[in-house]
Amino acid sequence: GGGGKGIRKVTRAEDVADAYRQVCGEVPGSPIFIMKLSQNSRHLEVQLLADEYGDAIALNGRDCSVQRRHQKIIEEGPPVAASPDV
């Protein structure tokens, strides 16, 4: 629930250091992850219910791909972007 705090898209290697410094200032003390951008991907979520014995089931899933400024606008369920075996 950070509302996009600390998220940067960097397309040139020479911009990484500046973006890193900016993020460090926005989220002090938090871990920082550097990830490769996945173009044309979907944001799918699933809720899991598990117990202390290692048993788990998936309750439902939802597609949260409609976003504005890194915040979900719509959660659509069940997700239609993924096949049922996913």
Short mmCIF file of C-alpha atoms in Angstrom, two decimals:
data_model
loop_
_atom_site.label_atom_id
_atom_site.label_comp_id
_atom_site.label_asym_id
_atom_site.label_seq_id
_atom_site.Cartn_x
_atom_site.Cartn_y
_atom_site.Cartn_z
CA GLY A 1 0.00 0.00 0.00
CA GLY A 2 2.78 2.48 -0.74
CA GLY A 3 1.01 4.18 -3.62
CA GLY A 4 4.01 3.86 -5.89
CA LYS A 5 6.52 5.28 -3.43
CA GLY A 6 9.98 4.28 -4.50
CA ILE A 7 8.97 3.00 -7.93
CA ARG A 8 11.10 4.23 -10.81
CA LYS A 9 11.34 3.19 -14.43
CA VAL A 10 14.90 3.57 -15.65
CA THR A 11 15.74 3.00 -19.30
CA ARG A 12 19.37 4.12 -19.35
CA ALA A 13 22.18 2.65 -17.24
CA GLU A 14 23.54 6.12 -16.44
CA ASP A 15 20.25 7.02 -14.70
CA VAL A 16 20.30 4.13 -12.21
CA ALA A 17 22.42 5.85 -9.55
CA ASP A 18 20.21 8.96 -9.45
CA ALA A 19 17.01 6.90 -9.29
CA TYR A 20 18.50 4.78 -6.49
CA ARG A 21 19.36 7.87 -4.43
CA GLN A 22 15.84 9.27 -4.91
CA VAL A 23 14.25 6.01 -3.79
CA CYS A 24 16.50 5.80 -0.72
CA GLY A 25 15.17 9.21 0.33
CA GLU A 26 11.53 8.23 -0.18
CA VAL A 27 11.56 4.96 1.73
CA PRO A 28 14.32 5.27 4.34
CA GLY A 29 15.15 2.02 6.09
CA SER A 30 13.12 -0.10 3.67
CA PRO A 31 14.67 -2.77 1.47
CA ILE A 32 15.09 -1.72 -2.15
CA PHE A 33 14.55 -4.18 -4.98
CA ILE A 34 15.80 -3.70 -8.52
CA MET A 35 13.68 -5.59 -11.03
CA LYS A 36 13.52 -5.99 -14.77
CA LEU A 37 10.40 -4.44 -16.31
CA SER A 38 7.97 -6.96 -17.74
CA GLN A 39 6.24 -5.27 -20.69
CA ASN A 40 2.61 -6.12 -21.51
CA SER A 41 2.16 -8.15 -18.34
CA ARG A 42 -0.88 -8.50 -16.07
CA HIS A 43 -1.14 -7.95 -12.31
CA LEU A 44 -2.91 -11.04 -11.00
CA GLU A 45 -3.48 -11.75 -7.32
CA VAL A 46 -4.72 -14.82 -5.52
CA GLN A 47 -5.85 -15.28 -1.93
CA LEU A 48 -4.50 -18.32 -0.12
CA LEU A 49 -5.69 -19.93 3.07
CA ALA A 50 -3.16 -22.11 4.89
CA ASP A 51 -2.88 -23.81 8.25
CA GLU A 52 -0.02 -24.72 10.56
CA TYR A 53 0.19 -28.21 9.02
CA GLY A 54 1.15 -26.98 5.56
CA ASP A 55 -2.26 -27.47 3.98
CA ALA A 56 -3.26 -24.63 1.67
CA ILE A 57 -6.00 -23.80 -0.79
CA ALA A 58 -6.53 -20.96 -3.23
CA LEU A 59 -9.76 -19.15 -2.37
CA ASN A 60 -10.06 -16.88 -5.37
CA GLY A 61 -8.10 -14.79 -7.78
CA ARG A 62 -8.47 -11.36 -9.28
CA ASP A 63 -6.99 -9.25 -12.05
CA CYS A 64 -5.69 -5.93 -10.71
CA SER A 65 -4.09 -4.71 -13.94
CA VAL A 66 -6.13 -1.51 -14.26
CA GLN A 67 -3.98 0.94 -12.34
CA ARG A 68 -3.27 4.65 -12.16
CA ARG A 69 -0.05 5.92 -10.61
CA HIS A 70 0.75 2.43 -9.30
CA GLN A 71 -2.57 2.19 -7.44
CA LYS A 72 -5.22 -0.38 -8.30
CA ILE A 73 -8.39 1.15 -9.71
CA ILE A 74 -10.35 -2.04 -10.44
CA GLU A 75 -10.07 -5.59 -9.14
CA GLU A 76 -11.81 -7.98 -11.54
CA GLY A 77 -12.58 -11.49 -10.42
CA PRO A 78 -12.26 -14.15 -11.44
CA PRO A 79 -9.24 -13.25 -13.60
CA VAL A 80 -9.82 -14.05 -17.27
CA ALA A 81 -6.27 -13.26 -18.41
CA ALA A 82 -4.85 -16.54 -17.09
CA SER A 83 -5.88 -20.08 -17.93
CA PRO A 84 -7.41 -22.09 -15.05
CA ASP A 85 -4.28 -24.25 -14.68
CA VAL A 86 -2.25 -21.14 -13.76
#
